Amino acid sequence: MAAVSMTGIVKKFGAVTAVDGVDLEVADGRFVALLGPSGCGKTTLLRMLSGLEAPSQGRVRIGGKDVTALPPERRNVGFMFQSYALFPHMTVAANLRFPLRMRRGLSRSQEDARIARALDLVRLPDVGQRKPQQLSGGQQQRVALARALIDEPDVLLLDEPLSNLDARLRDEMQLELVELRRQVPITTIMVTHDQHEGLALADDIVVMRAGRIEQQGTPESVYASPATPFVADFLGAANLVPVSVEGGLARWPDGLTTPVDGAPGQHTLMLRQEDIAIVQPGAPAEVELTARIVAAAFRGSSLQLSVEAGGARLRFGAPVQGGYGVGAQVRIGWVRAAARLL
Amino acid sequence: MIGERPFAATVAMLLLLLLVGVFLLAPLAVVAAASLSAGGFLVFPPQGLSLRWYADVWGDPRYVQAAWTSLGLALITVAIAVPLGTAAALSLRRPGALPLRGLWEFLFLSPLVLPAVVLAIGLLILASNLAGGPSKAALVAGHVVIALPYVVRTVTAVLAGVDPATDDAARVMGASAWQRLSMVTLPQAKAGIAAGAVLAFIVSFDDAVLVLFLRAPTLETIPLRIYAGLEFSPDPGVAAVSTCLILLAAVAVGVTDRLLGGKQVVG
């Protein structure tokens, strides 16, 4: 186990700059999720940690040791690929034996013991003699995880580990991954384009955009106070309204004003979907607006409403039993502190 | 109904298919039938039925000698063309590993479309300049050239289905370049390599053009022996040997088809 540090990382592919000056510190034992849309450089960053790509500039350190010039075969990292990259011509046991063979001088029986332990860890004790293609997607995913961990790497790297699973299995595997990390508290860096996955699993998230780090911090802090409209939008379902602020009031596109905390000037006002509610008679909200419903979609447990208010379009959830129809006028409200200026 | 063919068109199509089938198979059928003749002349339809010409050819030292020569030549061709073609397919696969990749790909596959005669003349001139005349080495070189595209094609086809991340994974797990090749990539490509070997064998074994130009005077392969037999003593023995070649090719096609599981390789 080891801390990971990347300083001043730049990666160019020909004329394209995939990573453009990244500094990243991951403390020993932390689980960090690199989040961002495809093409933001997160996978390139992961591959540079593993040594599969060499940075054009910058240093990579694992456990305090500069590994920038070391090829992957001489770094001690576990890498789980998006495609799992299991060897189809080998049994599961042979797949797990491979990393042990490459790096350690263990006896056959020591190897067997480790393979059995790794399969137990991912709760697949009986699949050793099967070929990967005889396993389900979820089982393949676990075998890939076991293979990445079996050699006790300093760092575990996960590239979109859950993206090939269907939605139900994905939720299940998220919980398994949390449980596994409790048993094996190894420094882990995960790449994902799925913000829910990042928020649910990681100790820290790093939101990337166009080769740079946009914001990093704990999931709670980044979600609660996004530094930029991009982060707010990417992390989930935020309503973003361009406003001009003066004297504690935000002027909406159609001239309406609402109270807000923040410095004067042009800003993006962020309102999370879960912070907006329909105002019930006799229970006034701190901030209220009149809105017209332009669309309503049934979501089972709730209604997803899209409304027009103050010259902007807002989305949020409402209880089904309200019977809100398209075209209806409603009062919507939120607590003053929920409206953040970015 | 949309998409349903009129009856007349269906009949026309079946007739056409039948015609093409007859056109393709008739020569083979004639040869096979002639080989079963009990008479002494190469004629169709055969006069009576017997396997005597198979026995005759089997006992003819000229045919046996030619068969051994062809076999040796084909095996040497396979031994050279398979590693060479596999290496070519591996380097064509990696983007950026080879500058002007399209050009190389064309070059490796060009013997498929270039006339063998042109190749034969070129090699003959080279052999005359460098080695003082046609030789077995020149012939092997020629066979390797015409067999190479088949190996490149079959191995490329199989490699296309190999996840490139398996190589990365092996690397991260500590495998050297040689270990990755021998333990990860080549084992996944072995069906293509085997199919390429079978096709290379057949290409060499069946070749009549290159061998005509490039052979040393004493060297006689099966296709040449057939040709000589036809010229000097056209008996059903020629047809018997030809039938054996047809069967060999059929087995080869069957084997490659099984190995590759329907991947389009030739053509």
CSV table of C-alpha atoms in Angstrom, one decimal, chain B residues 14-255:
chain,number,residue,atom,x,y,z
B,14,LEU,CA,-32.3,-21.4,-58.2
B,15,LEU,CA,-31.6,-22.3,-61.8
B,16,LEU,CA,-28.7,-19.8,-62.0
B,17,LEU,CA,-27.2,-21.2,-58.8
B,18,LEU,CA,-27.5,-24.7,-60.1
B,19,LEU,CA,-25.8,-23.6,-63.4
B,20,VAL,CA,-22.9,-22.0,-61.4
B,21,GLY,CA,-22.6,-25.1,-59.3
B,22,VAL,CA,-22.5,-27.4,-62.3
B,23,PHE,CA,-19.9,-25.1,-64.0
B,24,LEU,CA,-17.7,-25.1,-60.9
B,25,LEU,CA,-18.0,-28.8,-60.1
B,26,ALA,CA,-18.2,-30.4,-63.5
B,27,PRO,CA,-14.4,-30.5,-64.1
B,28,LEU,CA,-13.9,-32.1,-60.7
B,29,ALA,CA,-16.6,-34.6,-61.2
B,30,VAL,CA,-15.2,-35.6,-64.6
B,31,VAL,CA,-11.7,-36.1,-63.2
B,32,ALA,CA,-13.1,-38.1,-60.3
B,33,ALA,CA,-15.2,-40.3,-62.6
B,34,ALA,CA,-12.4,-40.8,-65.0
B,35,SER,CA,-10.1,-42.0,-62.2
B,36,LEU,CA,-12.4,-44.9,-61.5
B,37,SER,CA,-12.2,-46.2,-65.0
B,38,ALA,CA,-11.3,-49.9,-65.6
B,39,GLY,CA,-10.0,-49.1,-69.1
B,40,GLY,CA,-6.6,-47.9,-70.1
B,41,PHE,CA,-7.4,-44.5,-71.5
B,42,LEU,CA,-8.2,-41.2,-69.9
B,43,VAL,CA,-11.8,-40.8,-71.1
B,44,PHE,CA,-15.2,-39.7,-69.9
B,45,PRO,CA,-17.5,-41.5,-69.2
B,46,PRO,CA,-15.2,-44.1,-67.6
B,47,GLN,CA,-15.1,-47.6,-69.1
B,48,GLY,CA,-16.2,-49.9,-66.3
B,49,LEU,CA,-15.4,-49.3,-62.6
B,50,SER,CA,-12.3,-50.1,-60.7
B,51,LEU,CA,-9.7,-48.7,-58.3
B,52,ARG,CA,-6.8,-50.2,-60.2
B,53,TRP,CA,-5.4,-46.8,-61.2
B,54,TYR,CA,-5.1,-45.7,-57.6
B,55,ALA,CA,-3.1,-48.9,-56.9
B,56,ASP,CA,-1.1,-48.3,-60.1
B,57,VAL,CA,-0.2,-44.8,-59.1
B,58,TRP,CA,0.6,-45.9,-55.6
B,59,GLY,CA,3.1,-48.4,-57.0
B,60,ASP,CA,4.7,-45.9,-59.4
B,61,PRO,CA,8.0,-44.7,-58.0
B,62,ARG,CA,7.8,-41.5,-60.1
B,63,TYR,CA,4.5,-40.5,-58.5
B,64,VAL,CA,5.8,-41.5,-55.0
B,65,GLN,CA,9.0,-39.6,-55.5
B,66,ALA,CA,7.0,-36.5,-56.7
B,67,ALA,CA,4.7,-36.8,-53.7
B,68,TRP,CA,7.6,-36.7,-51.3
B,69,THR,CA,9.1,-33.7,-53.1
B,70,SER,CA,5.9,-31.8,-52.9
B,71,LEU,CA,5.4,-32.7,-49.3
B,72,GLY,CA,8.9,-31.6,-48.4
B,73,LEU,CA,8.5,-28.4,-50.3
B,74,ALA,CA,5.1,-27.6,-48.7
B,75,LEU,CA,6.5,-28.3,-45.2
B,76,ILE,CA,9.5,-26.0,-45.7
B,77,THR,CA,7.1,-23.3,-47.1
B,78,VAL,CA,4.9,-23.6,-44.1
B,79,ALA,CA,7.8,-23.5,-41.7
B,80,ILE,CA,8.9,-20.2,-43.2
B,81,ALA,CA,5.6,-18.5,-44.2
B,82,VAL,CA,3.8,-19.1,-40.9
B,83,PRO,CA,6.2,-17.3,-38.6
B,84,LEU,CA,6.8,-14.6,-41.2
B,85,GLY,CA,3.1,-14.1,-41.9
B,86,THR,CA,2.2,-14.2,-38.2
B,87,ALA,CA,4.9,-11.5,-37.4
B,88,ALA,CA,3.5,-9.4,-40.3
B,89,ALA,CA,-0.1,-9.7,-39.0
B,90,LEU,CA,1.1,-8.8,-35.4
B,91,SER,CA,2.8,-5.7,-36.6
B,92,LEU,CA,-0.1,-4.7,-38.9
B,93,ARG,CA,-2.4,-4.9,-35.9
B,94,ARG,CA,-0.7,-2.4,-33.6
B,95,PRO,CA,-1.5,1.1,-34.7
B,96,GLY,CA,1.6,3.2,-35.0
B,97,ALA,CA,4.0,0.2,-34.8
B,98,LEU,CA,4.6,0.3,-38.6
B,99,PRO,CA,4.9,3.5,-40.6
B,100,LEU,CA,2.8,3.5,-43.9
B,101,ARG,CA,0.7,0.6,-42.6
B,102,GLY,CA,-1.7,0.6,-45.5
B,103,LEU,CA,1.2,0.2,-47.9
B,104,TRP,CA,2.6,-2.7,-46.0
B,105,GLU,CA,-0.8,-4.4,-45.8
B,106,PHE,CA,-1.2,-4.0,-49.6
B,107,LEU,CA,2.3,-5.4,-50.1
B,108,PHE,CA,1.7,-8.5,-47.9
B,109,LEU,CA,-1.5,-9.3,-49.7
B,110,SER,CA,-0.5,-8.4,-53.2
B,111,PRO,CA,0.6,-11.9,-54.2
B,112,LEU,CA,-3.1,-12.8,-54.1
B,113,VAL,CA,-3.9,-10.6,-57.0
B,114,LEU,CA,-0.6,-10.5,-58.9
B,115,PRO,CA,-0.2,-13.1,-61.7
B,116,ALA,CA,2.1,-15.9,-60.5
B,117,VAL,CA,3.8,-15.9,-63.9
B,118,VAL,CA,5.1,-12.4,-63.3
B,119,LEU,CA,6.4,-13.4,-59.9
B,120,ALA,CA,8.0,-16.5,-61.5
B,121,ILE,CA,9.8,-14.6,-64.2
B,122,GLY,CA,11.1,-12.1,-61.6
B,123,LEU,CA,12.3,-14.8,-59.3
B,124,LEU,CA,13.9,-16.7,-62.2
B,125,ILE,CA,15.9,-13.6,-63.3
B,126,LEU,CA,16.9,-13.0,-59.7
B,127,ALA,CA,17.9,-16.7,-59.2
B,128,SER,CA,19.9,-16.6,-62.4
B,129,ASN,CA,21.8,-13.5,-61.4
B,130,LEU,CA,22.4,-14.5,-57.8
B,131,ALA,CA,22.5,-18.2,-57.7
B,132,GLY,CA,23.4,-19.2,-61.2
B,133,GLY,CA,20.1,-20.6,-62.2
B,134,PRO,CA,16.8,-22.1,-60.9
B,135,SER,CA,17.2,-23.8,-57.6
B,136,LYS,CA,15.2,-25.3,-54.8
B,137,ALA,CA,15.9,-22.2,-52.7
B,138,ALA,CA,14.4,-20.0,-55.4
B,139,LEU,CA,11.4,-22.2,-55.5
B,140,VAL,CA,10.9,-22.1,-51.7
B,141,ALA,CA,11.2,-18.4,-51.8
B,142,GLY,CA,8.5,-18.2,-54.5
B,143,HIS,CA,6.2,-20.5,-52.5
B,144,VAL,CA,6.7,-18.5,-49.4
B,145,VAL,CA,5.7,-15.3,-51.3
B,146,ILE,CA,2.5,-16.9,-52.6
B,147,ALA,CA,1.6,-18.5,-49.3
B,148,LEU,CA,2.3,-15.5,-47.1
B,149,PRO,CA,-1.0,-13.6,-47.9
B,150,TYR,CA,-3.0,-16.6,-46.6
B,151,VAL,CA,-1.2,-16.6,-43.3
B,152,VAL,CA,-1.4,-12.8,-42.9
B,153,ARG,CA,-5.2,-13.0,-43.7
B,154,THR,CA,-6.0,-15.8,-41.3
B,155,VAL,CA,-3.9,-14.5,-38.4
B,156,THR,CA,-5.2,-10.9,-38.9
B,157,ALA,CA,-8.8,-12.2,-38.9
B,158,VAL,CA,-8.3,-14.0,-35.6
B,159,LEU,CA,-6.3,-11.1,-34.0
B,160,ALA,CA,-9.1,-8.7,-34.8
B,161,GLY,CA,-11.1,-10.6,-32.2
B,162,VAL,CA,-8.4,-10.4,-29.5
B,163,ASP,CA,-8.9,-7.8,-26.8
B,164,PRO,CA,-5.9,-5.5,-27.0
B,165,ALA,CA,-6.3,-4.9,-23.3
B,166,THR,CA,-5.2,-8.4,-22.6
B,167,ASP,CA,-1.7,-7.4,-23.6
B,168,ASP,CA,-1.8,-4.3,-21.4
B,169,ALA,CA,-3.1,-6.4,-18.5
B,170,ALA,CA,-0.3,-8.9,-18.9
B,171,ARG,CA,2.2,-6.0,-18.9
B,172,VAL,CA,0.8,-4.5,-15.8
B,173,MET,CA,1.0,-7.9,-14.2
B,174,GLY,CA,4.8,-8.0,-14.9
B,175,ALA,CA,5.1,-9.9,-18.1
B,176,SER,CA,7.9,-9.0,-20.5
B,177,ALA,CA,7.4,-8.5,-24.2
B,178,TRP,CA,8.3,-12.1,-25.0
B,179,GLN,CA,6.1,-13.5,-22.2
B,180,ARG,CA,3.2,-11.4,-23.5
B,181,LEU,CA,3.7,-12.7,-27.0
B,182,SER,CA,4.2,-16.3,-26.1
B,183,MET,CA,1.7,-16.6,-23.2
B,184,VAL,CA,-1.0,-14.1,-24.1
B,185,THR,CA,-1.2,-13.0,-27.7
B,186,LEU,CA,-0.1,-16.1,-29.7
B,187,PRO,CA,-2.2,-18.6,-27.8
B,188,GLN,CA,-5.3,-16.4,-28.6
B,189,ALA,CA,-4.3,-16.4,-32.3
B,190,LYS,CA,-3.5,-20.1,-32.6
B,191,ALA,CA,-6.6,-21.0,-34.6
B,192,GLY,CA,-5.6,-18.4,-37.2
B,193,ILE,CA,-2.0,-19.6,-37.2
B,194,ALA,CA,-3.1,-23.2,-37.7
B,195,ALA,CA,-5.6,-22.2,-40.5
B,196,GLY,CA,-2.8,-20.2,-42.2
B,197,ALA,CA,-0.5,-23.2,-42.0
B,198,VAL,CA,-3.1,-25.5,-43.7
B,199,LEU,CA,-3.7,-23.0,-46.5
B,200,ALA,CA,0.0,-22.3,-47.0
B,201,PHE,CA,0.6,-26.0,-47.2
B,202,ILE,CA,-2.1,-26.4,-49.9
B,203,VAL,CA,-0.9,-23.3,-51.9
B,204,SER,CA,2.6,-24.8,-52.1
B,205,PHE,CA,1.5,-28.3,-52.7
B,206,ASP,CA,-0.8,-27.3,-55.6
B,207,ASP,CA,1.4,-24.8,-57.3
B,208,ALA,CA,2.3,-25.6,-60.9
B,209,VAL,CA,3.3,-22.2,-62.2
B,210,LEU,CA,6.2,-21.3,-60.0
B,211,VAL,CA,7.6,-24.8,-60.0
B,212,LEU,CA,7.6,-24.8,-63.8
B,213,PHE,CA,9.8,-21.8,-64.0
B,214,LEU,CA,12.0,-22.2,-60.9
B,215,ARG,CA,12.6,-25.9,-60.5
B,216,ALA,CA,16.0,-27.4,-60.9
B,217,PRO,CA,15.8,-29.9,-63.8
B,218,THR,CA,15.8,-32.9,-61.5
B,219,LEU,CA,13.0,-31.7,-59.3
B,220,GLU,CA,9.5,-33.0,-60.0
B,221,THR,CA,6.4,-32.1,-57.9
B,222,ILE,CA,3.0,-33.7,-58.0
B,223,PRO,CA,1.4,-31.1,-60.3
B,224,LEU,CA,4.4,-31.4,-62.7
B,225,ARG,CA,4.2,-35.2,-62.6
B,226,ILE,CA,0.5,-34.9,-63.5
B,227,TYR,CA,1.3,-32.6,-66.4
B,228,ALA,CA,4.1,-34.9,-67.6
B,229,GLY,CA,1.9,-37.9,-67.3
B,230,LEU,CA,-0.8,-36.2,-69.3
B,231,GLU,CA,1.7,-35.4,-72.0
B,232,PHE,CA,3.4,-38.7,-72.4
B,233,SER,CA,1.0,-41.4,-71.1
B,234,PRO,CA,-2.5,-40.0,-70.6
B,235,ASP,CA,-4.0,-42.9,-68.6
B,236,PRO,CA,-6.6,-42.7,-65.7
B,237,GLY,CA,-3.7,-42.7,-63.2
B,238,VAL,CA,-3.4,-38.9,-63.8
B,239,ALA,CA,-7.1,-38.6,-62.9
B,240,ALA,CA,-6.5,-40.7,-59.7
B,241,VAL,CA,-3.7,-38.4,-58.5
B,242,SER,CA,-5.8,-35.4,-59.3
B,243,THR,CA,-8.7,-36.7,-57.3
B,244,CYS,CA,-6.4,-37.2,-54.4
B,245,LEU,CA,-5.4,-33.5,-54.7
B,246,ILE,CA,-9.1,-32.5,-54.8
B,247,LEU,CA,-9.7,-34.5,-51.6
B,248,LEU,CA,-6.7,-32.9,-49.9
B,249,ALA,CA,-7.9,-29.4,-50.7
B,250,ALA,CA,-11.4,-30.3,-49.5
B,251,VAL,CA,-10.1,-31.5,-46.2
B,252,ALA,CA,-8.0,-28.3,-45.9
B,253,VAL,CA,-10.9,-26.1,-46.5
B,254,GLY,CA,-13.0,-28.0,-44.0
B,255,VAL,CA,-10.3,-27.8,-41.4
